[in-house]
Structures are given as structure tokens and as C-alpha cells.
Coordinates of C-alpha atoms in Angstrom, one line a residue:
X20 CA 75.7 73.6 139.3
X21 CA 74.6 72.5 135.3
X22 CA 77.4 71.7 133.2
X23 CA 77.0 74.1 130.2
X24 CA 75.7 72.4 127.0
X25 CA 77.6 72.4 123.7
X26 CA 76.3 71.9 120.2
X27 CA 78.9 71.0 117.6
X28 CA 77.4 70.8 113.6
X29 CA 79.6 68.6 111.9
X30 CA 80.6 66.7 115.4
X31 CA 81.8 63.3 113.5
X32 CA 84.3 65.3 111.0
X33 CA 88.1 65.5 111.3
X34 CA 88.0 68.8 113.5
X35 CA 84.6 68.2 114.6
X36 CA 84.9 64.9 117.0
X37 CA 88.6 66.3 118.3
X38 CA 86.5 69.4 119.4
X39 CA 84.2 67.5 120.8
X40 CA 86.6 65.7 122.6
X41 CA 88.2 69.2 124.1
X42 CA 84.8 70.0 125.0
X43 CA 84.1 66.9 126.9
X44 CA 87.6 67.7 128.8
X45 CA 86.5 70.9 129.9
X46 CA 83.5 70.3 131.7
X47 CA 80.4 70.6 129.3
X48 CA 77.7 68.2 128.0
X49 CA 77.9 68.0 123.9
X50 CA 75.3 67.0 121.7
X51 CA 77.1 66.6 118.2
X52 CA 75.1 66.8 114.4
X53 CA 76.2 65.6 111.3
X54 CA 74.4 64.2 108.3
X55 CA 77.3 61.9 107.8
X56 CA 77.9 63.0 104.4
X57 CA 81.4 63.7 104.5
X58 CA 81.7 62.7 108.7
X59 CA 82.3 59.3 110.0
X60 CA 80.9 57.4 113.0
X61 CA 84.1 56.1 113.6
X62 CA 85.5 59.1 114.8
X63 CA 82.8 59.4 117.8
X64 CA 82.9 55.7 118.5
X65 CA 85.3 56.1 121.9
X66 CA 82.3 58.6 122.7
X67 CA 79.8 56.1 122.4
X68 CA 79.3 55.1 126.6
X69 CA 79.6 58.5 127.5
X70 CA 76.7 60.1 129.4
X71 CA 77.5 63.7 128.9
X72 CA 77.5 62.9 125.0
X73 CA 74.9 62.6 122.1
X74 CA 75.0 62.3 118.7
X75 CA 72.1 63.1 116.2
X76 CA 72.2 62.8 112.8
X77 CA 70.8 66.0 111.6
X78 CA 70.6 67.8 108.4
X79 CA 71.6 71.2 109.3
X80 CA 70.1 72.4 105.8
X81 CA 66.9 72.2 107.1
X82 CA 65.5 74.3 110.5
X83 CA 66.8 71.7 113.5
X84 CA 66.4 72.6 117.5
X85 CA 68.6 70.4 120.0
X86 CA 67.1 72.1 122.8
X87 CA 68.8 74.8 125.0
X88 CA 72.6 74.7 124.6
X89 CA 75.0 77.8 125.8
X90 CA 77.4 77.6 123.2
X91 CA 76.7 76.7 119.4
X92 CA 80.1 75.6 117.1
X93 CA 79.2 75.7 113.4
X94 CA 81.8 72.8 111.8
X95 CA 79.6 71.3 109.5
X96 CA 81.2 71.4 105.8
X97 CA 82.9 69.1 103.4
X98 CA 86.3 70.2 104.0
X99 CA 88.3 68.6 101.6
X100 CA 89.1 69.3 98.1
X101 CA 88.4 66.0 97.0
X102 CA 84.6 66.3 99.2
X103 CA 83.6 69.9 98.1
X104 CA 84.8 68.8 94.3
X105 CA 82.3 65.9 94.4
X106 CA 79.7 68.0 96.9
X107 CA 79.8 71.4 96.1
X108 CA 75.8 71.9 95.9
X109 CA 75.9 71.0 99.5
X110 CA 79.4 72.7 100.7
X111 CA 77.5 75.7 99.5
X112 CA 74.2 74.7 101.3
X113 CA 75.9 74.5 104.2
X114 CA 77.2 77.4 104.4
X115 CA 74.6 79.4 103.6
X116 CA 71.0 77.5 104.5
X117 CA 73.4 75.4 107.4
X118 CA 74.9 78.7 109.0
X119 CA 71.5 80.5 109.1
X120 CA 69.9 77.8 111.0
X121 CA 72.9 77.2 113.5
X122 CA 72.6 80.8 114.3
X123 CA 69.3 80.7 114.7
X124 CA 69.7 78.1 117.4
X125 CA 72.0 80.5 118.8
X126 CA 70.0 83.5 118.8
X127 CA 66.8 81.6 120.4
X128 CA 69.0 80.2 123.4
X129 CA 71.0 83.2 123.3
X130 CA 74.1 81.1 123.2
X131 CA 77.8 82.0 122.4
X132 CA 78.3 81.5 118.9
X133 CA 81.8 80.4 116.9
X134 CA 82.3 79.2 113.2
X135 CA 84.9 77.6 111.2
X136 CA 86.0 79.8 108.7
X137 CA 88.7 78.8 106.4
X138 CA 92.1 80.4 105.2
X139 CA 90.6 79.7 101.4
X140 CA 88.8 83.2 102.4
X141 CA 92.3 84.9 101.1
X142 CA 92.3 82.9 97.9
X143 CA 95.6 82.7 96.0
X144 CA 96.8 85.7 98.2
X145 CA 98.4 89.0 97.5
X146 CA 99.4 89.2 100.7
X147 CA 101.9 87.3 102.4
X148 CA 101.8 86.2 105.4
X149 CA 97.8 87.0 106.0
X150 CA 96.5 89.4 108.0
X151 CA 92.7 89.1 108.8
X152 CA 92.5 92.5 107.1
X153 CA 93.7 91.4 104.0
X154 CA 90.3 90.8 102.0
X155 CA 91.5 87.8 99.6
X156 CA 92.6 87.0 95.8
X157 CA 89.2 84.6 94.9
X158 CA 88.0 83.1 92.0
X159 CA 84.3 83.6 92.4
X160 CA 83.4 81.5 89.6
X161 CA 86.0 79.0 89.7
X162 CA 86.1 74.8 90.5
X163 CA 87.5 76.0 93.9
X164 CA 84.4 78.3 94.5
X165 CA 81.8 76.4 95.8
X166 CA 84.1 76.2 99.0
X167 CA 85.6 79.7 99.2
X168 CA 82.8 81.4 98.8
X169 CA 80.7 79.5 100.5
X170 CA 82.7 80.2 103.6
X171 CA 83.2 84.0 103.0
X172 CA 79.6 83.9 102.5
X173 CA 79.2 82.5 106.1
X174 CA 81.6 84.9 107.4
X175 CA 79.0 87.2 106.6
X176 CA 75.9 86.1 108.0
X177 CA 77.8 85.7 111.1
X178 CA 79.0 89.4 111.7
X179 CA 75.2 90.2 110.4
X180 CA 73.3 88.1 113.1
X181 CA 76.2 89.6 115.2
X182 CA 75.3 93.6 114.2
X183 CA 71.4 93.1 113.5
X184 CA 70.4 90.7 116.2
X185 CA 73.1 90.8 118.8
X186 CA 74.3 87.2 118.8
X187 CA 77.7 86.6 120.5
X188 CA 79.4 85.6 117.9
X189 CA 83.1 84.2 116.9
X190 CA 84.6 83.9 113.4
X191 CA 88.2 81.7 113.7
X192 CA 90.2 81.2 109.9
X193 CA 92.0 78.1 110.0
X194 CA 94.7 76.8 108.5
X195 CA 96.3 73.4 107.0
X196 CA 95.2 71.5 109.9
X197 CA 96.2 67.7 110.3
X198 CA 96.2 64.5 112.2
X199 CA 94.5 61.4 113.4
X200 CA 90.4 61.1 112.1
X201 CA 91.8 62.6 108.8
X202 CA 90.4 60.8 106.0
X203 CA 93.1 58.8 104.3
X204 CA 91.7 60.0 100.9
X205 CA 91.1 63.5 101.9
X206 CA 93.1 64.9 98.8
X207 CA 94.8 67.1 101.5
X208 CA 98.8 67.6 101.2
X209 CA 99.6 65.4 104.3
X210 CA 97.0 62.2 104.4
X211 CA 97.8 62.5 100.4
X212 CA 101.9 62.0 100.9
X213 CA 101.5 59.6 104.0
X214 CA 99.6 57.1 102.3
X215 CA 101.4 57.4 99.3
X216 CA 104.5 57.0 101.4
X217 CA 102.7 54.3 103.5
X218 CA 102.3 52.4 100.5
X219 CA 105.4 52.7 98.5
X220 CA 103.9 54.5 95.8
X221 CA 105.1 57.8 94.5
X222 CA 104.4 61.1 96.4
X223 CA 102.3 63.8 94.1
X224 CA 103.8 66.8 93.9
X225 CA 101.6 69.6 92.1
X226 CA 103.5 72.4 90.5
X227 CA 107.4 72.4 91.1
X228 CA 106.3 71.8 94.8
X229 CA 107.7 75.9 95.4
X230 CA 104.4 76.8 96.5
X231 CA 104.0 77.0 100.4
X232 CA 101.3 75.4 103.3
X233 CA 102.0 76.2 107.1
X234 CA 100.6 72.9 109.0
X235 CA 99.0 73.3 112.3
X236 CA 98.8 69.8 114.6
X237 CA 95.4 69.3 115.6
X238 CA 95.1 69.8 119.2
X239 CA 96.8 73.3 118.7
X240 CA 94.1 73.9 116.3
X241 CA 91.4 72.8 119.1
X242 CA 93.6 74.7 122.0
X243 CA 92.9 78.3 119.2
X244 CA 89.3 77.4 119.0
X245 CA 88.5 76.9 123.2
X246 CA 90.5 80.0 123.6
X247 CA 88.8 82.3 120.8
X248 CA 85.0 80.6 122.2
X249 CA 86.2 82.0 125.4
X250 CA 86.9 85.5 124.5
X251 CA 84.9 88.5 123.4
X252 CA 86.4 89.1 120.5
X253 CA 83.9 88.6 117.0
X254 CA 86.4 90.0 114.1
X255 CA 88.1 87.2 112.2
X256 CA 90.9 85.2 113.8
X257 CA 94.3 83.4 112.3
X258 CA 94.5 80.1 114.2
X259 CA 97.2 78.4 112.1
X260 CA 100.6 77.5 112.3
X261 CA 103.2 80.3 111.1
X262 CA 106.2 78.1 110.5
X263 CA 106.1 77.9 106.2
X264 CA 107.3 74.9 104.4
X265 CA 107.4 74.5 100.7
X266 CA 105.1 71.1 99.5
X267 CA 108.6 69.8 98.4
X268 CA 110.3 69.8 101.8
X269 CA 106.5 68.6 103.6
X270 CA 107.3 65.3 101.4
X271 CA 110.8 65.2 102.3
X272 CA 109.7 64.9 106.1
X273 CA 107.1 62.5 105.6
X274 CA 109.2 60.5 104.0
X275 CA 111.7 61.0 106.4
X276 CA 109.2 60.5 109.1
X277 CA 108.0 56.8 107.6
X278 CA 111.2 55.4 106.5
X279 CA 109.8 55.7 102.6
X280 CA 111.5 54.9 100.0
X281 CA 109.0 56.3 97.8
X282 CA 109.9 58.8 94.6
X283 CA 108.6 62.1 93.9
X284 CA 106.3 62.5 90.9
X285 CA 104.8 65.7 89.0
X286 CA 101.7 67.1 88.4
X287 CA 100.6 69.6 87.0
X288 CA 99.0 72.5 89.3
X289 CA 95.2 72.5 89.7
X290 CA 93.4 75.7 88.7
X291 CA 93.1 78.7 91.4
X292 CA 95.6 76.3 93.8
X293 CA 97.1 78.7 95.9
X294 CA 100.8 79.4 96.2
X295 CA 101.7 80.6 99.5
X296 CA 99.6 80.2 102.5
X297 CA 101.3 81.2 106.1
X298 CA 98.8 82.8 108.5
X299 CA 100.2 85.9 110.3
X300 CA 98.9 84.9 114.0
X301 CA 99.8 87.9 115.7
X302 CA 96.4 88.8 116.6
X303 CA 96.1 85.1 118.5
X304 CA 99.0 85.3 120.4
X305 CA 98.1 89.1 121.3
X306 CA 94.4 88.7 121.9
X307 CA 94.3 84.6 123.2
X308 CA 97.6 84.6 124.5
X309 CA 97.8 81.4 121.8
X310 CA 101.0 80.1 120.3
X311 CA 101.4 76.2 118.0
X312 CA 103.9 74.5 120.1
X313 CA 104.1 71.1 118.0
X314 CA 106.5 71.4 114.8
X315 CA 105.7 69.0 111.7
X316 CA 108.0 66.6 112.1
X317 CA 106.6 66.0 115.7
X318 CA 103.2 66.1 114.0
X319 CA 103.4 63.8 111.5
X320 CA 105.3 61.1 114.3
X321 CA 101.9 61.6 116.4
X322 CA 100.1 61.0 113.4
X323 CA 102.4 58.0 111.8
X324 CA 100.1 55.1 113.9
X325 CA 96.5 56.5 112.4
X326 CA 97.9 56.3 109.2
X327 CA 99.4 53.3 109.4
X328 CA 96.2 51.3 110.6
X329 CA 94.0 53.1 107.8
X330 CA 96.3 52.3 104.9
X331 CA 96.0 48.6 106.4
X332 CA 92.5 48.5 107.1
X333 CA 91.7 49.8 103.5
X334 CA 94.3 47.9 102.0
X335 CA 92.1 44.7 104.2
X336 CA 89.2 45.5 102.7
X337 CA 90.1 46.1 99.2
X338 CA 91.1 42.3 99.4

């Protein structure tokens, strides 16, 4: 019997390579794409000798064909605020021009279909925790838009591929999602405060660090997305962790976490920054029988080595 075949877009990402990693583990064959705008090789490298794995280095933005592949997950996206800032022609490429095409592999191999969707769907939300009937508090027009919209707009191709051509699809809304592959310059609240603390330099708070994240360890993230690929279900689904910290107490245990004995310094807030984000996972836990069982503190001591070695290895090569 054939392994089933696996396509991942954006396979050398953060979320991308750990997926294909799961994917691997579970018995298929993966052929991963990225343009390696915002992915890094370096993250697939352990991959490299393995013969049920292939990497191409596609542009997604343009019509692409991998051959026949039962499932098809759409991860390709700058992620990060720091990479959709400086790429946000492209993060909006991507998910427009980028998902059409990815469903259109789907739809011509008549493959199982799942994308990333984001939690930035809800904007600065009016509802708290979120529901994935809550409809969202955006800025269409704002610096944060290019992102945001560019994955609400994705959410809706899917569901139409979904109603007008029958493609199985699966839409999951993730989180604050960390761990090892993170870039260390991501801009992100938790590779920003460990390399800061890593360091010795002060920890940037934005605001009065009141506003809230929930932070979801990676391979829960990964377990949510193998166990939503495997259902039926094509409505929009919460995989994040519910536990809500304020950004103040996050720095309190990474510091705690890496011994710092860094300070906490001030910002002010950027524009259309959200101030509470907690996903209300009911549906995952009802529906996927799916529950985050590592806490943050755990998280970030699973994640202290990775950080470690990049804040050396850039701190090597800066000289």
C-alpha cells in the first residue's frame, strides 16, 4: 500500500517544517514549497537524507503542479509583524494569487485541503474570548492590513472552492504560536523578550503591557492541525492555547525562565495592536477531542536551548 502524499506551501517556515516533521511521523511522503522569502533552509536541514521528503523552491504566486498529492496544506505567508511590515505586497499575494493556486492543486487531485488562517481575522476584538462566529474588529486600511485581510480574504476563497467546486476543505485560526525554528528577529512577543533577555538588554514592553496573548507550544499547534486535516469539519477552527497572560507577566517568566537580569522598558503601542487575544477552543476540544497540554513556562524551558544557540550564532557572525 502507497504512503499518501503531502504538499505543505511554506514547508521551510516556523510552522511549516514542524508540520512537515508531524507529517513525516505519521506515515506520508511530503514534498515541501517555499520561495524562501521569509522561510529558511535551515529548518528542513535534519530532512535533507530523507527519502520520503522533497523540497522545491516554488513560487506559489504563480500556477505550480507537484504532481498528485492527497492532502494539500496552505502555510505559505510572511507571518511576522516585522516580515508582512517589510513584505506586505507579497503577504497579500499570497494569500490571494498563492491560495487560488494551492486550491487548484487541490481541486485537480481531488485532495484534502487545510489552510492556515490566523487569529488577526478578529482584529482588535469585541469579543472576548473568540468564538469562530465572532466576525472581527479590522482595520481594512491600516499598517496591520496587508496581513489581516489578506488572510480573511483567503478564508474566503477557501469556503468558495469549498461551496462552488466541492473541494474538501479545512480552515484552522491560530493563535500566538512559539518555539524552536522561530526566527530570533521575528518581532513576535516571545523570540522578541528571549533574546532581549538572552542578551541582557532591556525587555520591550508596548503599551502598559495590560494587553493579553494566549501562547500555544508548537507541537500542540501541529497535534490541532493533524487532528482538524483529519476531520470533516470545513467551518473555521480555534487551535490556540486558552490560558491568557498579560505581555507584562509573559516577560516576567521569560525572565524567570533565563535567569535575566534584564529591566523592562516602554513603548509606546503600535497602531491597530490588539489588546486581548484568548481563543475560545471549545469547538476543538468538542469536535477534535483536542486540548494544549504544555503551559508557558514549560514552553519557553523547551524552547530556552534554540534560543540560546541563535542569539550566539548571530552574536558570532556579527563579529
Amino acid at each position: 500500500m502507497s504512503r499518501p502524499r503531502a504538499l505543505v506551501t511554506g514547508g521551510a517556515g516556523f510552522l511549516g517544517s514542524h508540520l512537515c516533521d508531524a507529517l513525516l511521523g505519521d506515515g506520508y511522503t511530503v514534498v515541501a514549497v517555499d520561495n524562501l522569502l521569509t522561510g529558511r533552509m535551515s529548518n528542513l536541514e535534519h530532512l535533507h537524507s530523507d527519502a520520503r521528503f522533497d523540497f522545491k523552491q516554488i513560487d506559489i504566486n504563480q500556477p505550480f503542479d507537484c504532481g498528485p498529492v492527497d492532502y494539500v496544506f496552505h502555510f505559505a505567508c510572511p507571518a511576522s509583524p516585522v516580515d508582512y511590515t517589510k513584505h506586505g505586497i507579497e503577504t497579500l499575494q499570497v494569500g490571494s494569487l498563492g491560495t487560488f493556486h494551492a486550491l487548484d492543486v487541490a481541486r485537480k487531485y481531488k485532495a484534502k485541503y487545510l489552510i492556515s488562517s490566523t487569529s488577526e481575522c478578529y482584529g482588535d476584538p469585541l469579543e472576548h474570548p473568540q468564538k469562530e462566529t465572532y466576525w472581527g474588529n479590522v482595520n481594512p486600511i491600516g499598517p496591520r492590513s496587508v496581513y489581516d485581510e489578506a488572510k480573511r480574504f483567503s478564508e474566503a476563497v477557501t469556503m468558495a472552492y469549498h461551496r462552488y467546486y466541492g473541494v474538501d476543505t479545512r480552515i484552522v485560526r491560530i493563535f500566538n504560536t512559539y518555539g524552536p525554528r522561530m526566527q530570533l528577529n521575528d518581532g513576535r512577543v516571545v523570540p522578541n523578550f528571549m533574546k532581549q533577555a538572552l542578551r541582557g538588554e532591556e525587555l520591550t514592553v508596548y503599551g502598559d503591557g495590560s494587553q493579553t496573548r494566549s501562547f500555544c507550544y508548537v507541537s500542540d499547534e501541529i497535534d490541532g492541525f493533524l487532528r482538524l486535516a483529519k476531520s470533516s469539519e470545513h467551518l473555521p477552527v480555534n487551535i490556540g492555547n486558552p490560558t491568557e497572560f498579560t505581555i507584562l507577566e509573559c516577560a516576567q517568566k521569560v525572565l524567570t525562565v533565563t535567569g535575566s537580569k534584564s529591566k523592562i522598558r516602554y513603548e509606546p503601542l503600535p497602531p491597530d495592536d490588539p489588546k486581548q487575544r484568548r481563543p475560545d477552543i471549545t469547538k476543538a476540544k468538542t469536535l477534535l477531542g483536542w486540548n494544549p497540554g504544555i503551559d508557558l513556562e514549560t514552553g519557553l524551558k523547551m524552547s530556552l536551548e534554540y534560543f540560546r544557540k541563535a542569539v550566539f550564532e548571530e552574536k558570532a557572525l556579527q563579529g
